[in-house]
PDB file of C-alpha atoms in Angstrom:
ATOM      1  CA  SER A   1      21.008 -25.022  38.429  1.00 63.00           C
ATOM      2  CA  TRP A   2      17.850 -24.886  36.359  1.00 67.00           C
ATOM      3  CA  ASN A   3      15.321 -22.080  36.188  1.00 71.00           C
ATOM      4  CA  ILE A   4      11.875 -23.415  35.306  1.00 71.00           C
ATOM      5  CA  LEU A   5      10.622 -19.983  34.237  1.00 76.00           C
ATOM      6  CA  ASP A   6      13.550 -19.375  31.895  1.00 77.00           C
ATOM      7  CA  LEU A   7      13.108 -22.860  30.481  1.00 79.00           C
ATOM      8  CA  GLY A   8       9.511 -22.115  29.480  1.00 81.00           C
ATOM      9  CA  ILE A   9      10.392 -18.734  27.970  1.00 84.00           C
ATOM     10  CA  SER A  10      13.337 -20.220  26.067  1.00 87.00           C
ATOM     11  CA  TYR A  11      11.055 -22.909  24.664  1.00 90.00           C
ATOM     12  CA  TYR A  12       8.701 -20.363  23.090  1.00 91.00           C
ATOM     13  CA  GLN A  13      11.638 -18.225  21.949  1.00 92.00           C
ATOM     14  CA  ALA A  14      12.958 -21.253  20.075  1.00 93.00           C
ATOM     15  CA  LYS A  15       9.558 -21.717  18.411  1.00 93.00           C
ATOM     16  CA  GLN A  16       9.579 -18.034  17.413  1.00 94.00           C
ATOM     17  CA  GLN A  17      13.025 -18.390  15.860  1.00 94.00           C
ATOM     18  CA  ALA A  18      11.835 -21.468  13.970  1.00 94.00           C
ATOM     19  CA  ASP A  19       8.941 -19.473  12.522  1.00 94.00           C
ATOM     20  CA  ARG A  20      11.297 -16.621  11.596  1.00 94.00           C
ATOM     21  CA  LEU A  21      13.398 -19.150   9.701  1.00 95.00           C
ATOM     22  CA  LEU A  22      10.282 -20.304   7.854  1.00 94.00           C
ATOM     23  CA  ILE A  23       9.496 -16.671   7.009  1.00 94.00           C
ATOM     24  CA  ALA A  24      12.992 -16.237   5.559  1.00 95.00           C
ATOM     25  CA  ARG A  25      12.481 -19.349   3.432  1.00 94.00           C
ATOM     26  CA  GLU A  26       9.123 -18.083   2.176  1.00 93.00           C
ATOM     27  CA  ARG A  27      10.729 -14.787   1.184  1.00 93.00           C
ATOM     28  CA  GLN A  28      13.469 -16.691  -0.617  1.00 94.00           C
ATOM     29  CA  ARG A  29      10.847 -18.788  -2.421  1.00 92.00           C
ATOM     30  CA  LYS A  30       8.994 -15.610  -3.400  1.00 92.00           C
ATOM     31  CA  VAL A  31      12.171 -14.149  -4.916  1.00 92.00           C
ATOM     32  CA  VAL A  32      12.829 -17.371  -6.855  1.00 91.00           C
ATOM     33  CA  ASN A  33       9.231 -17.447  -8.103  1.00 89.00           C
ATOM     34  CA  ASN A  34       9.492 -13.835  -9.258  1.00 90.00           C
ATOM     35  CA  ILE A  35      12.737 -14.573 -11.104  1.00 88.00           C
ATOM     36  CA  VAL A  36      11.163 -17.579 -12.837  1.00 88.00           C
ATOM     37  CA  ARG A  37       8.112 -15.530 -13.788  1.00 88.00           C
ATOM     38  CA  GLN A  38      10.274 -12.687 -15.130  1.00 87.00           C
ATOM     39  CA  VAL A  39      12.359 -15.121 -17.179  1.00 87.00           C
ATOM     40  CA  CYS A  40       9.219 -16.735 -18.629  1.00 85.00           C
ATOM     41  CA  ASP A  41       7.701 -13.356 -19.494  1.00 87.00           C
ATOM     42  CA  SER A  42      10.955 -12.096 -20.992  1.00 85.00           C
ATOM     43  CA  TYR A  43      11.329 -15.288 -23.006  1.00 85.00           C
ATOM     44  CA  GLN A  44       7.839 -14.918 -24.491  1.00 83.00           C
ATOM     45  CA  LYS A  45       8.543 -11.302 -25.427  1.00 83.00           C
ATOM     46  CA  ALA A  46      11.959 -12.170 -26.853  1.00 83.00           C
ATOM     47  CA  ALA A  47      10.561 -15.114 -28.817  1.00 82.00           C
ATOM     48  CA  THR A  48       7.899 -12.805 -30.242  1.00 81.00           C
ATOM     49  CA  ALA A  49      10.601 -10.275 -31.118  1.00 81.00           C
ATOM     50  CA  GLU A  50      12.613 -13.015 -32.832  1.00 79.00           C
ATOM     51  CA  ARG A  51       9.665 -13.755 -35.147  1.00 81.00           C
ATOM     52  CA  LEU A  52       8.452 -10.179 -35.689  1.00 83.00           C
ATOM     53  CA  MET A  53      11.761  -8.352 -36.122  1.00 82.00           C
ATOM     54  CA  PRO A  54      12.263  -9.326 -39.813  1.00 83.00           C
ATOM     55  CA  GLN A  55       8.679  -8.321 -40.618  1.00 86.00           C
ATOM     56  CA  VAL A  56       9.064  -4.996 -38.813  1.00 86.00           C
ATOM     57  CA  GLU A  57      12.296  -4.218 -40.640  1.00 87.00           C
ATOM     58  CA  GLN A  58      10.702  -5.097 -43.968  1.00 88.00           C
ATOM     59  CA  ALA A  59       7.722  -2.873 -43.177  1.00 88.00           C
ATOM     60  CA  LEU A  60      10.113  -0.036 -42.312  1.00 88.00           C
ATOM     61  CA  VAL A  61      11.894  -0.382 -45.648  1.00 88.00           C
ATOM     62  CA  GLN A  62       8.584  -0.318 -47.490  1.00 88.00           C
ATOM     63  CA  ALA A  63       7.346   2.710 -45.523  1.00 87.00           C
ATOM     64  CA  LYS A  64      10.542   4.649 -46.193  1.00 86.00           C
ATOM     65  CA  HIS A  65      10.350   3.767 -49.885  1.00 85.00           C
ATOM     66  CA  ALA A  66       6.735   4.986 -49.954  1.00 85.00           C
ATOM     67  CA  LEU A  67       7.907   8.226 -48.304  1.00 84.00           C
ATOM     68  CA  GLU A  68      10.475   8.749 -51.054  1.00 85.00           C
ATOM     69  CA  LEU A  69       7.780   8.188 -53.681  1.00 83.00           C
ATOM     70  CA  ASN A  70       5.583  10.680 -51.867  1.00 82.00           C
ATOM     71  CA  HIS A  71       8.303  13.338 -52.174  1.00 83.00           C
ATOM     72  CA  GLN A  72       8.638  12.499 -55.867  1.00 82.00           C
ATOM     73  CA  VAL A  73       4.886  12.895 -56.368  1.00 78.00           C
ATOM     74  CA  GLU A  74       5.030  16.281 -54.643  1.00 76.00           C
ATOM     75  CA  ASN A  75       7.938  17.477 -56.721  1.00 80.00           C
ATOM     76  CA  GLU A  76       6.313  16.395 -59.994  1.00 75.00           C
ATOM     77  CA  ARG A  77       2.865  17.743 -59.051  1.00 77.00           C
ATOM     78  CA  LEU A  78       1.217  14.406 -59.802  1.00 75.00           C
ATOM     79  CA  ALA A  79      -1.465  14.763 -57.083  1.00 76.00           C
ATOM     80  CA  PRO A  80      -3.127  17.532 -55.087  1.00 80.00           C
ATOM     81  CA  LEU A  81      -0.856  18.939 -52.412  1.00 76.00           C
ATOM     82  CA  THR A  82      -3.327  18.352 -49.575  1.00 82.00           C
ATOM     83  CA  LYS A  83      -3.599  14.648 -50.359  1.00 82.00           C
ATOM     84  CA  VAL A  84       0.163  14.355 -50.709  1.00 80.00           C
ATOM     85  CA  LEU A  85       0.801  15.996 -47.355  1.00 83.00           C
ATOM     86  CA  GLN A  86      -1.906  13.944 -45.620  1.00 85.00           C
ATOM     87  CA  TYR A  87      -0.433  10.736 -47.024  1.00 81.00           C
ATOM     88  CA  ARG A  88       3.030  11.837 -45.904  1.00 84.00           C
ATOM     89  CA  LYS A  89       1.721  12.518 -42.395  1.00 88.00           C
ATOM     90  CA  ASP A  90       0.227   9.023 -42.255  1.00 87.00           C
ATOM     91  CA  LEU A  91       3.504   7.514 -43.471  1.00 85.00           C
ATOM     92  CA  LEU A  92       5.529   9.388 -40.842  1.00 89.00           C
ATOM     93  CA  THR A  93       3.150   8.190 -38.133  1.00 89.00           C
ATOM     94  CA  ILE A  94       3.539   4.601 -39.337  1.00 88.00           C
ATOM     95  CA  ILE A  95       7.341   4.910 -39.465  1.00 87.00           C
ATOM     96  CA  GLN A  96       7.389   6.321 -35.941  1.00 90.00           C
ATOM     97  CA  LYS A  97       5.271   3.454 -34.599  1.00 89.00           C
ATOM     98  CA  LEU A  98       7.387   0.876 -36.432  1.00 87.00           C
ATOM     99  CA  ASN A  99      10.571   2.369 -34.972  1.00 89.00           C
ATOM    100  CA  GLN A 100       9.041   2.273 -31.491  1.00 88.00           C
ATOM    101  CA  LEU A 101       7.968  -1.329 -32.001  1.00 86.00           C
ATOM    102  CA  LYS A 102      11.458  -2.234 -33.236  1.00 85.00           C
ATOM    103  CA  HIS A 103      12.961  -0.581 -30.166  1.00 85.00           C
ATOM    104  CA  ASN A 104      10.613  -2.482 -27.840  1.00 82.00           C
ATOM    105  CA  LEU A 105      11.414  -5.776 -29.544  1.00 82.00           C
ATOM    106  CA  PHE A 106      15.133  -5.119 -29.190  1.00 80.00           C
ATOM    107  CA  ILE A 107      14.742  -4.200 -25.496  1.00 82.00           C
ATOM    108  CA  SER A 108      12.789  -7.398 -24.795  1.00 83.00           C
ATOM    109  CA  LYS A 109      15.634  -9.526 -26.129  1.00 80.00           C
ATOM    110  CA  ALA A 110      18.204  -7.520 -24.178  1.00 81.00           C
ATOM    111  CA  GLY A 111      16.102  -7.986 -21.016  1.00 83.00           C
ATOM    112  CA  LEU A 112      16.142 -11.756 -21.463  1.00 83.00           C
ATOM    113  CA  ALA A 113      19.908 -11.654 -21.986  1.00 82.00           C
ATOM    114  CA  ALA A 114      20.321  -9.803 -18.687  1.00 83.00           C
ATOM    115  CA  LEU A 115      18.192 -12.361 -16.800  1.00 82.00           C
ATOM    116  CA  ILE A 116      20.130 -15.340 -18.166  1.00 81.00           C
ATOM    117  CA  ASN A 117      23.490 -13.589 -17.627  1.00 81.00           C
ATOM    118  CA  LEU A 118      24.422 -13.008 -21.271  1.00 80.00           C
ATOM    119  CA  PRO A 119      26.114  -9.884 -22.652  1.00 76.00           C
ATOM    120  CA  GLY A 120      23.600  -7.365 -23.953  1.00 64.00           C
ATOM    121  CA  ASP A 121      25.261  -7.223 -27.400  1.00 68.00           C
ATOM    122  CA  ASN A 122      25.256 -11.012 -27.795  1.00 69.00           C
ATOM    123  CA  ASP A 123      23.221 -11.928 -30.892  1.00 73.00           C
ATOM    124  CA  PHE A 124      21.787 -15.197 -29.593  1.00 75.00           C
ATOM    125  CA  LYS A 125      19.009 -17.234 -31.147  1.00 77.00           C
ATOM    126  CA  ILE A 126      15.816 -18.089 -29.292  1.00 78.00           C
ATOM    127  CA  ALA A 127      14.071 -21.434 -29.574  1.00 72.00           C
ATOM    128  CA  THR A 128      10.538 -21.129 -30.882  1.00 67.00           C
ATOM    129  CA  GLY A 129       7.423 -23.083 -30.043  1.00 61.00           C
ATOM    130  CA  ASP A 130       7.999 -25.687 -32.771  1.00 60.00           C
ATOM    131  CA  HIS A 131       9.888 -27.925 -30.329  1.00 58.00           C
ATOM    132  CA  SER A 132       7.904 -30.613 -28.507  1.00 58.00           C
ATOM    133  CA  ALA A 133       9.059 -29.269 -25.138  1.00 55.00           C
ATOM    134  CA  PHE A 134       7.047 -26.088 -25.751  1.00 59.00           C
ATOM    135  CA  LYS A 135       3.715 -27.843 -26.133  1.00 68.00           C
ATOM    136  CA  ILE A 136       1.186 -27.013 -23.419  1.00 69.00           C
ATOM    137  CA  PRO A 137       0.802 -30.048 -21.119  1.00 69.00           C
ATOM    138  CA  GLY A 138      -2.580 -31.318 -20.087  1.00 74.00           C
ATOM    139  CA  ILE A 139      -3.726 -30.289 -16.604  1.00 72.00           C
ATOM    140  CA  ALA A 140      -5.866 -32.822 -14.762  1.00 76.00           C
ATOM    141  CA  ALA A 141      -6.792 -30.571 -11.822  1.00 73.00           C
ATOM    142  CA  ASN A 142      -9.688 -28.173 -12.091  1.00 81.00           C
ATOM    143  CA  ILE A 143      -9.489 -24.416 -11.619  1.00 82.00           C
ATOM    144  CA  GLY A 144     -10.880 -24.552  -8.074  1.00 84.00           C
ATOM    145  CA  GLU A 145      -8.196 -26.965  -6.920  1.00 83.00           C
ATOM    146  CA  LEU A 146      -5.466 -24.886  -8.534  1.00 82.00           C
ATOM    147  CA  GLU A 147      -6.775 -21.765  -6.787  1.00 84.00           C
ATOM    148  CA  GLN A 148      -6.736 -23.530  -3.424  1.00 86.00           C
ATOM    149  CA  ILE A 149      -3.174 -24.772  -3.998  1.00 83.00           C
ATOM    150  CA  GLY A 150      -2.079 -21.297  -5.104  1.00 83.00           C
ATOM    151  CA  LEU A 151      -3.543 -19.696  -1.982  1.00 85.00           C
ATOM    152  CA  TYR A 152      -2.052 -22.362   0.279  1.00 85.00           C
ATOM    153  CA  TYR A 153       1.467 -21.908  -1.092  1.00 85.00           C
ATOM    154  CA  ARG A 154       1.289 -18.131  -1.534  1.00 89.00           C
ATOM    155  CA  PRO A 155       4.381 -16.769   0.281  1.00 90.00           C
ATOM    156  CA  ASP A 156       2.669 -13.583   1.489  1.00 90.00           C
ATOM    157  CA  LEU A 157      -0.174 -15.469   3.168  1.00 90.00           C
ATOM    158  CA  ARG A 158       2.123 -18.046   4.730  1.00 91.00           C
ATOM    159  CA  GLU A 159       4.326 -15.266   6.083  1.00 92.00           C
ATOM    160  CA  LYS A 160       1.297 -13.671   7.736  1.00 92.00           C
ATOM    161  CA  VAL A 161       0.420 -17.004   9.353  1.00 92.00           C
ATOM    162  CA  TYR A 162       3.939 -17.353  10.758  1.00 94.00           C
ATOM    163  CA  ASN A 163       3.877 -13.765  12.034  1.00 94.00           C
ATOM    164  CA  GLY A 164       0.578 -14.511  13.749  1.00 93.00           C
ATOM    165  CA  ARG A 165       2.114 -17.510  15.495  1.00 93.00           C
ATOM    166  CA  ILE A 166       5.100 -15.423  16.561  1.00 94.00           C
ATOM    167  CA  ASP A 167       2.751 -12.858  18.110  1.00 94.00           C
ATOM    168  CA  ALA A 168       0.827 -15.634  19.881  1.00 93.00           C
ATOM    169  CA  TYR A 169       4.061 -17.063  21.322  1.00 92.00           C
ATOM    170  CA  GLU A 170       5.032 -13.582  22.480  1.00 92.00           C
ATOM    171  CA  LYS A 171       1.797 -13.329  24.462  1.00 91.00           C
ATOM    172  CA  ILE A 172       2.517 -16.672  26.091  1.00 89.00           C
ATOM    173  CA  LYS A 173       6.041 -15.533  26.977  1.00 88.00           C
ATOM    174  CA  GLN A 174       4.733 -12.367  28.589  1.00 86.00           C
ATOM    175  CA  THR A 175       2.178 -14.392  30.530  1.00 86.00           C
ATOM    176  CA  ILE A 176       4.816 -16.828  31.766  1.00 81.00           C
ATOM    177  CA  SER A 177       7.036 -13.976  32.934  1.00 79.00           C
ATOM    178  CA  LEU A 178       4.275 -12.914  35.354  1.00 79.00           C
ATOM    179  CA  PHE A 179       4.574 -16.154  37.329  1.00 77.00           C
ATOM    180  CA  PRO A 180       7.115 -16.562  40.157  1.00 75.00           C
ATOM    181  CA  GLY A 181      10.432 -17.976  39.061  1.00 71.00           C
ATOM    182  CA  LEU A 182      11.455 -21.373  40.376  1.00 73.00           C
ATOM    183  CA  SER A 183      15.123 -22.360  40.377  1.00 78.00           C
ATOM    184  CA  LEU A 184      16.416 -25.831  41.157  1.00 75.00           C
ATOM    185  CA  THR A 185      20.042 -26.153  42.286  1.00 82.00           C
ATOM    186  CA  GLY A 186      22.103 -29.254  42.829  1.00 83.00           C
ATOM    187  CA  SER A 187      25.777 -30.082  43.295  1.00 88.00           C
ATOM    188  CA  TYR A 188      28.064 -32.959  44.192  1.00 89.00           C
ATOM    189  CA  ASN A 189      30.948 -31.968  46.510  1.00 87.00           C
ATOM    190  CA  HIS A 190      34.220 -33.535  47.613  1.00 89.00           C
ATOM    191  CA  ASP A 191      36.791 -32.415  50.157  1.00 86.00           C
ATOM    192  CA  SER A 192      40.157 -34.090  50.739  1.00 86.00           C
ATOM    193  CA  ASN A 193      40.320 -33.027  54.415  1.00 84.00           C
ATOM    194  CA  SER A 194      40.886 -36.274  56.347  1.00 81.00           C
ATOM    195  CA  PHE A 195      39.358 -34.847  59.560  1.00 80.00           C
ATOM    196  CA  LEU A 196      35.922 -34.579  58.009  1.00 80.00           C
ATOM    197  CA  MET A 197      33.363 -37.222  58.820  1.00 82.00           C
ATOM    198  CA  ASN A 198      32.101 -37.236  55.214  1.00 83.00           C
ATOM    199  CA  ASN A 199      34.369 -36.202  52.392  1.00 85.00           C
ATOM    200  CA  ASN A 200      31.613 -36.477  49.765  1.00 87.00           C
ATOM    201  CA  TRP A 201      28.185 -34.908  49.971  1.00 84.00           C
ATOM    202  CA  VAL A 202      25.358 -33.711  47.794  1.00 87.00           C
ATOM    203  CA  GLU A 203      23.593 -30.360  48.031  1.00 85.00           C
ATOM    204  CA  ALA A 204      20.185 -29.527  46.606  1.00 82.00           C
ATOM    205  CA  GLY A 205      17.949 -26.513  46.883  1.00 82.00           C
ATOM    206  CA  ILE A 206      14.869 -24.724  45.576  1.00 77.00           C
ATOM    207  CA  GLN A 207      14.607 -20.985  45.221  1.00 76.00           C
ATOM    208  CA  THR A 208      11.612 -18.936  44.130  1.00 74.00           C
ATOM    209  CA  SER A 209      11.563 -15.314  43.041  1.00 70.00           C
ATOM    210  CA  LEU A 210       9.070 -12.808  41.719  1.00 66.00           C
ATOM    211  CA  LYS A 211       9.982 -10.008  39.343  1.00 60.00           C
TER     212      LYS A 211
END
């Protein structure tokens, strides 16, 4: 037996499931894009930290040495106390900012290690931009074309389009369910009773119903 009404509803249900699959793929693509973007951002920060860390540590050593000299100047009364204390305040502010910068640089490298599945205490080296692979490639397309491509492949927008199609199919399904149902039945029969005139026969029927 075949129900024409159920066949039409099942057809649009299948199209809805296909769109839901596309939505799942767009969400997966969005996650992958976010991971790639996070890795690129973390790499840039870690590469910057790789270059700046020695300079920051050297600046810290110099600032701490200047602080020791400041204490010596105070003890020996070589300069007015107000100037000595003001200079010391400036040095402490610089040391605090350098320590914060050093902490941020260290965190950026640890964040990259977490994204590429390396132990946080692993002292790995980061490739710098001197390699030819890090040169910026030439882009032939103009900004307008790139914006159009970005909007077309944006996962959030594509997901909204698929959801709109799912809602449209749902309206069609509800409309179809208002029509009378039409069922077609058919069967081929056999009976081994020798007294029958016909041992084989075919049955067919049509049935309509309204919910």
